Coordinates of C-alpha atoms and ligand atoms in Angstrom, one line a residue:
Chain H
M1 CA 16.7 23.7 -2.8
G2 CA 19.5 21.2 -1.3
N3 CA 19.8 17.6 -3.1
V4 CA 17.3 14.6 -4.2
L5 CA 18.2 11.8 -2.9
V6 CA 17.0 8.8 -5.0
F7 CA 16.3 5.1 -2.7
A8 CA 18.0 3.0 -5.0
E9 CA 16.1 -0.5 -4.1
H10 CA 17.9 -3.5 -5.9
H11 CA 16.9 -7.4 -5.3
K12 CA 20.0 -8.9 -5.0
G13 CA 22.0 -6.6 -6.9
K14 CA 19.4 -6.0 -9.5
F15 CA 18.1 -2.8 -10.2
P16 CA 14.6 -3.6 -11.3
K17 CA 12.3 -0.7 -12.9
S18 CA 10.6 0.5 -10.5
T19 CA 14.4 2.1 -9.4
L20 CA 14.8 3.5 -13.2
V21 CA 11.4 5.1 -12.3
A22 CA 12.4 6.8 -9.3
L23 CA 15.4 8.1 -10.7
Q24 CA 13.3 9.8 -13.3
A25 CA 11.0 11.1 -10.9
G26 CA 14.6 12.4 -8.9
K27 CA 15.8 13.7 -12.5
E28 CA 12.5 15.5 -12.6
A29 CA 12.2 17.1 -9.5
V30 CA 15.4 18.5 -9.8
G31 CA 14.8 19.6 -13.3
K32 CA 11.7 21.6 -11.9
L33 CA 13.4 22.4 -8.0
G34 CA 16.8 22.8 -8.5
G35 CA 19.5 20.5 -6.7
N36 CA 21.5 17.8 -8.0
C37 CA 20.0 14.1 -8.3
L38 CA 22.1 11.0 -6.0
A39 CA 21.3 7.6 -5.4
A40 CA 22.0 5.9 -2.7
V41 CA 22.4 1.8 -2.6
V42 CA 22.1 0.4 0.5
G43 CA 23.4 -3.4 1.3
S44 CA 26.2 -5.5 2.1
G45 CA 28.6 -6.3 -0.8
V46 CA 26.9 -3.5 -3.2
E47 CA 29.8 -1.4 -4.9
G48 CA 30.0 -3.7 -7.5
A49 CA 26.3 -3.4 -8.4
A50 CA 26.0 -0.1 -7.9
Q51 CA 28.4 0.7 -11.2
A52 CA 25.0 -0.1 -12.9
L53 CA 23.5 3.1 -11.9
T54 CA 26.7 5.5 -13.1
G55 CA 25.2 6.0 -16.6
Y56 CA 22.4 7.9 -16.0
G57 CA 23.1 11.0 -15.6
L58 CA 23.1 11.4 -11.8
T59 CA 25.5 13.6 -10.1
K60 CA 26.8 11.0 -7.7
V61 CA 25.6 6.9 -6.9
L62 CA 26.5 6.7 -3.0
V63 CA 27.2 3.4 -1.7
A64 CA 25.7 2.4 1.8
D65 CA 27.8 -1.0 2.6
D66 CA 27.2 -3.0 5.5
P67 CA 27.0 -6.7 7.0
A68 CA 24.2 -5.0 9.0
L69 CA 22.2 -4.2 5.7
A70 CA 22.9 -7.5 3.9
N71 CA 18.6 -7.9 4.0
Y72 CA 16.4 -5.2 3.8
L73 CA 15.0 -4.5 7.4
A74 CA 13.5 -1.3 7.8
D75 CA 15.0 -0.4 11.5
V76 CA 18.4 -0.7 9.8
Y77 CA 17.9 0.9 6.5
A78 CA 15.7 3.7 7.7
A79 CA 18.8 4.2 10.4
A80 CA 21.5 4.3 7.2
L81 CA 19.0 6.5 5.2
A82 CA 18.7 9.4 7.9
Q83 CA 21.9 9.6 7.9
I84 CA 22.9 9.4 4.6
I85 CA 20.2 12.7 4.4
K86 CA 22.3 14.1 7.0
A87 CA 25.2 13.8 5.4
H88 CA 24.6 15.1 2.1
E89 CA 22.4 18.3 2.3
V90 CA 19.6 16.3 1.2
S91 CA 16.1 18.4 0.6
L92 CA 13.6 15.9 -1.0
L93 CA 14.0 11.8 -1.0
I94 CA 12.3 9.8 -3.2
A95 CA 11.3 6.0 -3.5
T96 CA 8.7 4.0 -5.5
S97 CA 5.6 2.7 -3.4
T98 CA 7.4 -1.3 -3.2
A99 CA 6.5 -2.9 -0.5
I100 CA 10.4 -1.5 0.7
G101 CA 9.3 1.8 -0.4
K102 CA 5.9 1.8 1.3
D103 CA 7.4 0.1 4.7
L104 CA 10.6 2.3 4.6
L105 CA 9.6 5.9 4.0
P106 CA 7.5 6.9 6.6
R107 CA 9.9 5.2 8.7
V108 CA 12.6 6.9 7.5
A109 CA 10.4 10.8 7.6
A110 CA 9.1 10.2 11.5
R111 CA 13.1 9.4 12.4
L112 CA 13.9 13.2 11.0
G113 CA 10.2 14.7 12.5
V114 CA 8.8 15.4 8.6
G115 CA 6.3 14.7 6.7
M116 CA 5.5 12.7 3.7
A117 CA 3.6 12.2 0.7
S118 CA 2.4 8.8 -0.6
D119 CA 1.7 7.6 -3.9
V120 CA 3.0 10.8 -5.7
V121 CA 1.9 10.5 -9.0
G122 CA 3.1 14.4 -10.1
I123 CA 5.9 16.8 -9.0
N124 CA 4.5 20.0 -9.0
A125 CA 7.4 23.4 -10.2
D126 CA 5.6 25.2 -7.3
G127 CA 6.7 22.1 -5.4
T128 CA 3.7 20.7 -4.5
F129 CA 3.1 17.1 -4.9
T130 CA -0.2 15.5 -6.6
R131 CA -1.5 12.0 -5.6
P132 CA -4.7 10.0 -5.2
M133 CA -7.1 9.8 -1.9
Y134 CA -9.9 7.3 -1.3
A135 CA -9.3 4.8 -3.6
G136 CA -8.4 7.4 -7.2
N137 CA -11.8 8.8 -6.3
V138 CA -10.1 12.1 -5.6
M139 CA -6.8 13.5 -6.6
A140 CA -5.3 16.2 -4.0
T141 CA -2.7 18.5 -4.0
V142 CA -0.4 18.9 -1.6
S143 CA 2.5 20.8 0.2
L144 CA 5.0 19.4 2.7
D145 CA 6.5 21.4 4.9
G146 CA 10.1 21.2 6.8
A147 CA 14.3 20.9 5.9
V148 CA 13.2 17.6 4.0
K149 CA 10.4 16.2 2.3
V150 CA 9.9 12.6 1.7
I151 CA 7.8 11.3 -0.9
S152 CA 6.8 7.7 -2.5
I153 CA 6.4 7.9 -6.0
R154 CA 3.4 5.5 -7.9
G155 CA 5.6 3.4 -10.4
T156 CA 2.9 4.4 -13.3
A157 CA 3.2 7.2 -13.1
F158 CA 7.0 7.9 -14.9
D159 CA 8.5 6.9 -17.4
A160 CA 12.0 4.3 -16.5
T161 CA 14.8 7.2 -17.0
Q162 CA 17.5 7.2 -19.7
A163 CA 21.2 7.2 -19.9
G164 CA 23.3 10.1 -19.4
D165 CA 26.4 11.3 -17.4
Q166 CA 28.5 9.7 -15.8
A167 CA 28.3 9.5 -12.0
P168 CA 31.0 9.0 -9.6
V169 CA 30.4 6.4 -7.4
E170 CA 30.9 7.3 -3.6
K171 CA 31.4 5.5 -0.5
V172 CA 29.5 6.5 2.1
T173 CA 30.1 5.3 6.3
L174 CA 27.5 4.8 8.5
S175 CA 27.4 4.4 12.0
L176 CA 24.9 1.9 13.1
D177 CA 24.1 1.1 16.6
A178 CA 22.4 -1.5 18.4
A179 CA 19.1 -0.3 19.0
D180 CA 18.7 0.4 15.0
K181 CA 19.1 -3.6 14.8
K182 CA 16.3 -4.9 16.2
M183 CA 14.3 -6.5 13.7
R184 CA 15.9 -10.1 12.0
F185 CA 15.1 -11.5 8.8
V186 CA 14.0 -14.7 8.9
S187 CA 13.0 -16.2 5.3
F188 CA 11.8 -15.1 2.2
D189 CA 9.5 -17.8 0.5
E190 CA 9.7 -16.5 -3.4
I191 CA 6.9 -17.1 -5.7
K192 CA 8.6 -18.3 -8.6
S193 CA 6.7 -17.2 -12.1
D194 CA 8.8 -17.0 -15.6
R195 CA 6.1 -14.3 -16.8
P196 CA 6.9 -11.1 -16.5
S197 CA 6.7 -9.3 -13.7
L198 CA 2.7 -6.9 -12.9
T199 CA 4.1 -3.6 -12.6
E200 CA 7.0 -3.8 -15.7
A201 CA 4.9 -5.8 -18.1
R202 CA 3.0 -4.6 -21.4
I203 CA 0.1 -6.6 -20.8
V204 CA -1.5 -8.1 -18.0
V205 CA -4.4 -10.3 -17.5
S206 CA -6.0 -10.2 -14.3
G207 CA -9.1 -13.0 -13.6
G208 CA -11.1 -12.1 -10.6
R209 CA -14.0 -14.2 -8.8
G210 CA -16.0 -15.2 -11.8
L211 CA -13.0 -17.9 -12.8
K212 CA -14.6 -19.5 -9.7
S213 CA -11.1 -22.1 -8.5
G214 CA -7.4 -22.1 -8.9
E215 CA -7.7 -24.8 -11.3
N216 CA -9.8 -22.4 -14.0
F217 CA -6.7 -19.9 -13.1
T218 CA -4.2 -22.5 -14.5
T219 CA -6.6 -24.1 -17.3
Y220 CA -8.2 -21.3 -18.3
L221 CA -6.7 -17.9 -18.2
E222 CA -3.0 -18.9 -17.5
P223 CA -3.1 -20.2 -21.8
L224 CA -4.1 -16.5 -22.6
V225 CA -1.9 -15.2 -20.4
D226 CA 1.1 -16.9 -22.0
A227 CA -0.1 -16.6 -25.3
L228 CA 0.4 -12.7 -24.6
G229 CA 3.4 -12.6 -23.2
A230 CA 1.4 -10.8 -20.4
A231 CA 2.0 -10.9 -16.8
M232 CA -1.3 -12.2 -14.2
G233 CA -2.9 -10.6 -12.1
A234 CA -6.3 -11.0 -9.8
S235 CA -8.7 -9.5 -7.8
R236 CA -8.4 -9.0 -4.2
A237 CA -11.7 -11.3 -4.0
A238 CA -9.8 -14.2 -6.6
V239 CA -6.6 -13.5 -3.6
D240 CA -8.4 -14.1 -0.7
A241 CA -10.2 -17.0 -1.8
G242 CA -7.4 -18.6 -2.7
F243 CA -7.2 -18.9 -6.1
V244 CA -3.5 -17.4 -6.9
P245 CA -1.0 -16.0 -4.5
N246 CA -1.4 -12.4 -3.0
D247 CA 1.1 -10.6 -4.8
L248 CA -1.4 -10.8 -7.9
Q249 CA -3.6 -8.6 -6.3
V250 CA -4.2 -5.4 -8.6
G251 CA -5.7 -2.2 -6.8
Q252 CA -5.9 0.1 -4.2
T253 CA -4.3 -2.1 -1.5
G254 CA -2.5 -4.4 -4.0
K255 CA -0.2 -3.5 -7.0
V256 CA -0.8 -0.1 -9.8
V257 CA -0.3 -1.2 -12.9
A258 CA -0.8 0.6 -16.1
P259 CA 0.1 -1.6 -19.1
E260 CA -0.7 -0.9 -22.9
L261 CA -3.2 -3.5 -22.8
Y262 CA -5.3 -4.9 -19.6
F263 CA -8.0 -7.8 -19.4
A264 CA -10.1 -7.9 -16.3
V265 CA -11.7 -11.3 -17.1
G266 CA -14.6 -12.2 -14.5
I267 CA -14.0 -9.1 -12.6
S268 CA -17.1 -6.5 -11.7
G269 CA -15.0 -3.6 -11.3
A270 CA -15.3 -2.4 -7.7
I271 CA -13.6 0.7 -7.2
Q272 CA -10.7 -0.8 -5.3
H273 CA -10.0 -2.7 -8.6
L274 CA -10.3 0.1 -10.9
A275 CA -7.7 2.2 -8.6
G276 CA -4.8 0.2 -9.3
M277 CA -5.8 -0.6 -13.1
K278 CA -7.9 2.4 -14.1
D279 CA -4.9 4.6 -16.1
S280 CA -3.9 1.1 -18.3
K281 CA -3.8 2.1 -22.0
V282 CA -6.4 -0.2 -23.3
I283 CA -8.5 -1.6 -21.2
V284 CA -10.9 -5.2 -22.0
A285 CA -13.8 -6.8 -19.9
V286 CA -15.3 -9.9 -20.3
N287 CA -17.6 -10.3 -18.1
K288 CA -21.2 -12.2 -18.8
D289 CA -22.8 -9.3 -16.2
P290 CA -23.8 -6.6 -19.0
E291 CA -24.4 -4.3 -16.0
A292 CA -20.6 -4.9 -14.3
P293 CA -19.2 -1.5 -13.4
I294 CA -16.2 -2.9 -15.4
F295 CA -17.7 -1.8 -18.7
S296 CA -17.8 1.6 -18.0
I297 CA -14.0 2.3 -17.7
A298 CA -13.3 -0.6 -20.7
D299 CA -12.3 0.4 -24.4
Y300 CA -13.3 -2.4 -25.4
G301 CA -16.4 -5.0 -23.8
L302 CA -17.1 -8.6 -24.2
V303 CA -20.4 -9.5 -22.7
A304 CA -20.0 -13.4 -22.5
D305 CA -19.2 -16.3 -20.5
L306 CA -15.3 -16.7 -19.6
F307 CA -15.2 -20.0 -19.9
K308 CA -16.4 -20.1 -23.3
A309 CA -14.5 -16.9 -24.5
V310 CA -11.6 -16.8 -22.6
P311 CA -10.3 -20.3 -24.8
E312 CA -11.4 -18.7 -28.1
L313 CA -9.3 -15.7 -27.7
T314 CA -6.9 -18.0 -26.5
E315 CA -6.9 -19.2 -29.9
E316 CA -7.5 -15.6 -31.8
V317 CA -4.4 -14.5 -30.3
K318 CA -2.0 -17.5 -31.1
K319 CA -3.8 -17.0 -35.1
I320 CA -2.6 -13.3 -34.7
K321 CA 0.8 -14.0 -33.4
G322 CA 1.6 -16.7 -35.6
Chain C
M1 CA -0.3 -9.6 27.1
K2 CA -1.4 -6.0 26.2
T3 CA -2.4 -4.9 23.4
L4 CA -2.7 -1.4 21.7
V5 CA -5.1 -1.4 18.6
T6 CA -6.2 1.5 16.6
V7 CA -9.2 2.6 14.8
K8 CA -9.7 4.9 12.4
R9 CA -13.6 6.5 11.4
V10 CA -13.6 6.2 7.5
P11 CA -16.0 6.6 4.6
D12 CA -17.5 3.1 4.1
P13 CA -15.3 1.6 1.2
E14 CA -18.6 1.0 -0.7
S15 CA -19.8 4.7 -0.6
T16 CA -19.4 7.1 -3.5
I17 CA -16.8 9.4 -2.5
R18 CA -17.4 13.3 -4.8
V19 CA -15.5 16.3 -4.3
K20 CA -17.1 19.4 -3.5
P21 CA -17.3 21.7 -6.2
D22 CA -14.9 24.5 -4.5
G23 CA -12.6 21.4 -3.7
S24 CA -11.9 22.4 -0.3
G25 CA -13.1 18.3 0.7
I26 CA -15.4 15.8 0.2
V27 CA -18.9 16.0 0.1
T28 CA -19.8 14.4 3.9
E29 CA -23.7 14.3 3.4
N30 CA -25.3 10.4 3.0
V31 CA -21.9 9.1 3.3
K32 CA -21.7 6.0 6.2
Y33 CA -18.7 5.7 8.3
V34 CA -17.1 2.6 9.6
I35 CA -13.9 1.3 11.5
N36 CA -11.2 1.4 8.8
P37 CA -11.4 -2.0 7.2
F38 CA -7.6 -2.7 8.1
D39 CA -8.2 -1.7 11.5
E40 CA -11.1 -4.3 11.9
I41 CA -8.7 -7.2 10.9
A42 CA -6.2 -5.5 13.6
I43 CA -8.9 -5.9 16.4
E44 CA -9.7 -9.5 15.5
E45 CA -6.3 -10.1 15.7
A46 CA -5.6 -8.1 19.0
L47 CA -8.7 -10.2 19.7
R48 CA -7.4 -13.9 19.0
I49 CA -4.0 -13.2 20.8
K50 CA -5.9 -12.6 23.8
E51 CA -8.1 -15.9 23.6
K52 CA -5.3 -17.7 22.6
Q53 CA -3.2 -16.9 25.2
G54 CA -6.0 -17.2 27.8
G55 CA -5.1 -13.3 29.1
G56 CA -4.2 -10.0 28.4
E57 CA -6.2 -6.7 27.4
V58 CA -7.0 -5.1 24.4
V59 CA -7.3 -1.5 24.4
L60 CA -8.7 0.3 21.1
V61 CA -7.1 4.2 20.4
S62 CA -9.0 6.5 18.2
I63 CA -8.2 10.3 17.4
G64 CA -10.5 12.3 16.0
A65 CA -14.2 14.4 16.5
K66 CA -16.9 12.9 19.2
V67 CA -18.2 11.0 16.4
V68 CA -15.2 8.4 16.2
S69 CA -16.9 6.7 19.7
E70 CA -19.3 5.4 17.3
Q71 CA -16.3 3.4 15.9
L72 CA -14.7 2.0 19.3
R73 CA -18.1 1.0 20.4
T74 CA -18.3 -1.4 17.7
G75 CA -14.6 -2.5 18.5
L76 CA -15.8 -2.5 22.2
A77 CA -18.8 -4.9 20.9
M78 CA -16.3 -7.5 19.3
G79 CA -14.7 -8.2 22.4
A80 CA -11.8 -5.3 22.9
D81 CA -12.2 -4.5 26.7
R82 CA -11.8 -0.7 26.9
A83 CA -11.2 2.4 24.6
I84 CA -9.0 5.7 24.5
F85 CA -10.5 8.7 22.7
V86 CA -8.1 11.4 21.9
A87 CA -10.2 14.5 21.1
C88 CA -9.5 16.1 18.1
E89 CA -11.0 18.1 15.4
Q90 CA -8.2 18.9 13.1
E91 CA -7.4 17.1 10.6
L92 CA -3.8 15.4 11.3
D93 CA -0.9 14.1 9.0
S94 CA 0.0 10.7 9.8
L95 CA 3.3 11.9 11.5
A96 CA 0.8 14.3 13.8
V97 CA -1.4 10.6 14.2
A98 CA 1.9 9.5 15.2
R99 CA 2.5 11.7 18.0
L100 CA -0.2 11.6 19.9
L101 CA -0.3 7.9 19.4
A102 CA 3.4 8.3 20.9
K103 CA 1.9 9.6 24.1
I104 CA -0.5 7.1 24.5
V105 CA 1.8 4.9 24.3
E106 CA 4.2 6.1 27.2
R107 CA 0.9 6.0 29.1
E108 CA -0.4 2.4 28.3
N109 CA 3.1 1.0 28.3
P110 CA 1.5 -2.4 25.8
E111 CA 3.6 -4.8 24.7
L112 CA 2.1 -4.9 21.1
L113 CA 0.6 -2.6 18.9
V114 CA -1.4 -3.9 16.3
M115 CA -2.6 -1.2 13.5
G116 CA -4.1 -1.1 10.4
K117 CA -2.0 -0.8 7.3
Q118 CA -3.5 1.6 5.5
A119 CA -6.6 3.9 6.1
I120 CA -8.2 3.9 3.1
D121 CA -9.2 7.7 3.6
D122 CA -6.0 9.1 2.8
D123 CA -4.5 6.1 1.4
A124 CA -1.6 7.1 3.4
N125 CA -0.4 3.5 4.4
Q126 CA 2.3 5.8 6.8
A127 CA 1.4 5.6 10.6
G128 CA 2.8 2.3 11.6
Q129 CA 5.9 2.9 10.8
M130 CA 6.6 6.6 11.8
L131 CA 5.1 5.2 15.2
A132 CA 7.7 2.5 15.0
A133 CA 10.4 4.8 14.3
L134 CA 9.3 7.6 17.2
L135 CA 9.4 4.8 19.8
G136 CA 11.8 3.2 18.2
W137 CA 10.4 -0.2 18.1
P138 CA 10.5 -2.9 15.4
Q139 CA 7.9 -3.0 12.6
A140 CA 6.2 -5.8 10.3
T141 CA 3.9 -3.9 8.1
F142 CA 1.8 -6.1 5.7
A143 CA 1.2 -9.0 8.3
S144 CA -0.5 -12.1 6.9
K145 CA 0.2 -14.5 9.8
L146 CA 1.7 -14.2 13.2
E147 CA 3.6 -16.3 15.6
F148 CA 4.4 -16.0 18.7
S149 CA 7.7 -17.5 21.0
A150 CA 6.4 -19.9 23.8
D151 CA 7.0 -17.3 26.4
Q152 CA 5.3 -14.6 24.4
K153 CA 8.4 -12.4 24.4
S154 CA 9.1 -12.1 20.6
V155 CA 7.0 -12.7 17.7
Q156 CA 7.7 -14.0 13.7
V157 CA 5.5 -12.3 11.3
T158 CA 5.3 -13.3 7.7
R159 CA 4.6 -10.5 5.4
E160 CA 3.0 -9.8 2.2
V161 CA 5.9 -8.3 0.1
D162 CA 6.7 -8.1 -3.6
G163 CA 7.2 -11.6 -4.6
G164 CA 5.9 -13.8 -2.0
L165 CA 6.1 -14.1 1.5
E166 CA 8.8 -12.9 3.6
T167 CA 8.9 -13.8 7.6
I168 CA 11.2 -10.9 9.6
G169 CA 11.2 -11.5 13.9
F170 CA 11.8 -9.2 16.5
A171 CA 11.6 -9.2 20.8
L172 CA 8.6 -6.9 21.8
P173 CA 7.4 -4.7 22.1
G174 CA 6.6 -4.1 18.5
V175 CA 4.2 -2.4 16.1
I176 CA 2.5 -4.3 13.5
T177 CA 0.1 -3.2 10.5
A178 CA -2.4 -5.6 9.2
D179 CA -2.9 -6.7 5.8
L180 CA -6.2 -8.2 4.3
R181 CA -5.5 -11.9 4.6
L182 CA -4.3 -11.8 8.3
N183 CA -8.0 -13.3 9.1
E184 CA -11.5 -12.7 8.6
P185 CA -13.0 -10.2 11.4
R186 CA -15.9 -11.1 13.5
Y187 CA -19.5 -9.1 14.0
A188 CA -20.3 -7.8 17.2
S189 CA -22.9 -10.5 18.8
L190 CA -25.8 -8.9 20.5
P191 CA -24.4 -9.9 24.1
G192 CA -20.9 -8.2 22.7
I193 CA -23.1 -5.0 21.9
M194 CA -24.8 -5.0 25.2
K195 CA -21.3 -5.7 26.9
A196 CA -19.9 -2.8 25.5
R197 CA -22.7 -0.1 26.7
K198 CA -20.4 -0.8 30.1
K199 CA -17.0 -0.5 28.9
E200 CA -15.1 2.2 29.5
I201 CA -14.3 4.9 26.7
K202 CA -11.6 7.4 27.9
E203 CA -11.5 10.7 26.9
I204 CA -8.3 12.6 26.6
S205 CA -7.3 16.2 24.9
V206 CA -4.9 17.2 22.7
S207 CA -3.5 19.3 25.0
E208 CA -3.2 16.6 28.0
L209 CA -0.5 15.0 25.7
G210 CA 1.4 17.8 24.9
V211 CA 2.0 17.2 21.3
D212 CA 2.6 19.7 18.6
I213 CA 0.0 18.1 15.7
T214 CA 1.1 20.5 13.2
S215 CA 0.9 18.7 10.2
R216 CA 3.4 18.4 8.0
L217 CA 1.6 17.3 5.0
K218 CA -1.1 19.7 4.0
I219 CA -4.0 19.6 1.3
Q220 CA -3.8 22.7 -1.1
K221 CA -6.8 21.2 -3.0
L222 CA -8.4 18.4 -3.9
T223 CA -10.3 17.6 -7.6
P224 CA -11.8 14.4 -8.9
P225 CA -9.9 12.3 -10.9
A226 CA -9.6 12.3 -14.6
K227 CA -13.2 10.9 -16.0
K228 CA -11.9 7.0 -18.5
Q229 CA -15.2 7.0 -20.7
G230 CA -16.2 3.3 -21.1
G231 CA -15.8 2.6 -25.0
K232 CA -17.6 0.1 -26.9
K233 CA -19.1 -3.3 -26.6
V234 CA -18.2 -6.1 -29.0
E235 CA -20.0 -9.2 -30.4
T236 CA -17.7 -11.8 -30.6
V237 CA -14.1 -12.7 -29.7
Q238 CA -13.1 -12.5 -33.4
A239 CA -13.8 -9.1 -33.1
L240 CA -12.4 -8.0 -30.3
V241 CA -9.2 -9.8 -31.7
D242 CA -9.1 -7.9 -34.9
L243 CA -9.8 -4.7 -32.7
L244 CA -7.0 -4.9 -30.8
H245 CA -4.5 -5.7 -33.4
T246 CA -5.9 -3.5 -36.4
E247 CA -7.6 -0.4 -34.3
A248 CA -5.6 -0.3 -30.9
K249 CA -2.8 -2.1 -32.1
V250 CA -1.8 -3.3 -28.6
I251 CA -1.5 -7.1 -30.1
Ligands
FAD401 C1 -10.3 -2.3 2.4 C2 -10.5 -2.6 0.8 C3 -9.3 -3.0 0.0 C4 -9.8 -3.9 -1.3 N1 -8.6 -3.7 -2.0 C5 -9.1 -4.2 -3.5 C6 -8.0 -4.7 -4.2 O1 -6.6 -3.6 -4.1 N2 -8.1 -4.8 -5.2 C7 -9.3 -5.8 -5.6 O2 -9.6 -6.5 -6.5 N3 -10.5 -5.1 -4.3 C8 -10.0 -4.7 -3.4 N4 -11.3 -5.1 -2.6 C9 -12.3 -5.9 -2.6 C10 -13.5 -5.2 -3.5 O3 -14.1 -4.1 -2.9 C11 -14.4 -6.4 -3.9 O4 -14.9 -6.8 -3.1 C12 -13.6 -7.3 -5.2 O5 -12.3 -6.3 -6.4 C13 -14.0 -8.0 -6.3 O6 -13.6 -9.2 -6.9 P1 -14.1 -9.7 -8.0 O7 -14.7 -8.5 -9.0 O8 -13.3 -10.8 -8.7 O9 -15.4 -10.2 -7.9 P2 -17.0 -9.9 -7.8 O10 -17.5 -8.9 -7.7 O11 -17.9 -11.3 -6.9 O12 -17.3 -10.1 -9.7 C14 -17.3 -11.3 -9.6 C15 -17.4 -11.2 -12.1 O13 -17.2 -12.4 -12.4 C16 -18.3 -12.4 -13.5 N5 -18.3 -13.5 -13.3 C17 -18.9 -14.8 -12.9 N6 -18.7 -15.7 -13.6 C18 -18.4 -15.2 -14.5 C19 -18.9 -16.2 -16.1 N7 -18.7 -17.4 -15.9 N8 -17.9 -15.6 -17.3 C20 -17.9 -14.1 -17.2 N9 -18.0 -13.3 -15.9 C21 -18.5 -13.9 -14.8 C22 -19.6 -11.8 -12.7 O14 -20.4 -11.0 -13.6 C23 -18.4 -11.1 -11.7 O15 -19.0 -9.2 -12.2 C24 -11.4 -4.3 -1.2 C25 -11.8 -4.0 -0.4 C26 -12.1 -3.2 0.7 C27 -13.0 -3.2 1.6
AMP402 N1 -6.9 9.5 13.3 C1 -6.7 8.6 14.1 N2 -7.1 7.1 15.1 C2 -6.5 6.1 15.5 N3 -5.5 5.7 14.4 C3 -5.6 6.3 13.1 C4 -5.6 7.4 13.1 N4 -5.4 7.5 11.7 C5 -4.2 6.6 11.5 N5 -5.1 5.7 12.0 C6 -3.8 4.3 12.0 O1 -2.9 4.3 11.5 C7 -2.9 3.3 10.5 C8 -2.4 3.8 8.9 O2 -3.3 5.0 8.4 P1 -2.5 5.8 7.4 O3 -1.3 6.3 7.4 O4 -3.1 7.2 7.5 O5 -2.5 5.1 5.9 C9 -4.7 3.0 9.8 O6 -4.8 1.7 9.5 C10 -5.0 3.1 11.9 O7 -5.2 2.4 12.6

């Protein structure tokens, strides 16, 4: 087994939990399959930031620093990673299935002419991987042939990695040509929020079409979200209707979350929604329809009109929290 | 502009998917098949581009068994001009799909490729990115808005990413993969369905394309997921909060 390389996604030099989770998957892979665990920090002016990853028991932290890498762009980042992989005897590339991970890894795999497994939830000792298919209706055991294996992992399936021995930082030299730089960053319209991020929060409160409007999200759901110190999520129907921004969508084709506590409020529980939250430890459903499928997976189900129940819920939560 | 749109035949998202007892595949009896929902959005976008630009061609491509012609016919009824069917009975991973598509692109020379971001059967979310890599083309995945330059030689794409909306730009040709909010696909009209009967679906064999389609990703076994059992119904908000506090100890 060659080395395991973890793509260490960062946001302006900060490493989110999803990156620490990928490092954990990398260390687990090394434990089961052998090799060394390396991290790759890619960007412009990120040498200092890379220091933050030296204390996690990795073998090396590789830094690819180039002005062309200032903004994440699939073509130039894929070129950079492919070069790092070739130069460091990498046989397994790992990143978390974030928007960037999903965009980047298949491009790297195809550049190397190798296959990829997406959304891996288990790295097995025999070298196979476990991943969901069909909106989580099926779990597949898959193998990958080829000199390099590429996997994206589900952030909910691994823990954030713990501190460990110090690793050295090593600069890598890249040669990026014009053919790798056809894409251009234009702008990022950030949705600012003071709440915890959906994929990192201990509690998630999601609203669905039952909320009926964006205003109702603000008047009914948000006070509960904030009383719990939770992150806010939504069903596709709520996002499509424009009640809340798209990055709150939980589900098969949105974000996958597995918090300690998940509230589904006015959400029917379509399989595509369940695919994104059914691994939550405790699930609460509030729905006026006793037959709603969400109740079949909810640990605690409350059949009620949400417009009456949610304000009460918020008050009770506040009492407990003092 | 000539646009190539990829179309995958997948089980209807409303259908219940079960694993065969021996784990070799899914139960296909009584499963209805449809165009992958993201590919439907891709077709719609290509049609809108053509309508807006007042010209061009929308060509559909699907790889699979003979039955995929049903989905191609539906896409033609929506308004696409013609279709290509690559006959292949064997299961393919996204890399093999991308390799075949790369050959079709070589033959067809489109200025734009619009694909779905993800097939809802394998949930891979790979083929578009892989095809872009093989062609050396730029890519814009998870697209929610496209804006072409006046000369139609470049495009700016708004993408649904973590934490907001990102806009990137590039000169064509390029690959775009559709997300849910790019548009609302139209239904095929009756005249559309009639016209589609006469539109061409050209069949091409894998051997003609001369591509190695060995899948690198091999499925060893399928199993049903662990079942999560529903718990209890609670009568009042107060009871719910009490249980969350004292029994589940999560608040
Ligand atoms: C390709 C594809 C991908 C998809 N991806 C996703 C995804 O990632 N995430 C996702 O969520 N969905 C996804 N979907 C959509 C999914 O199939 C459902 O349509 C969607 O989840 C329904 O959202 P909802 O539960 O909010 O709405 P509905 O199904 O309309 O349910 C609304 C619920 O609110 C309840 N309600 C109404 N009023 C009240 C009230 N006053 N008090 C209490 N309860 C009330 C109703 O009883 C009902 O159960 C996808 C679909 C497709 C085809
Ligand atoms: N067999 C196929 N035929 C045509 N297009 C396909 C096929 N498989 C995948 N695609 C396209 O690639 C996209 C992503 O697929 P996937 O990588 O499997 O998630 C789909 O939305 C389709 O547009």
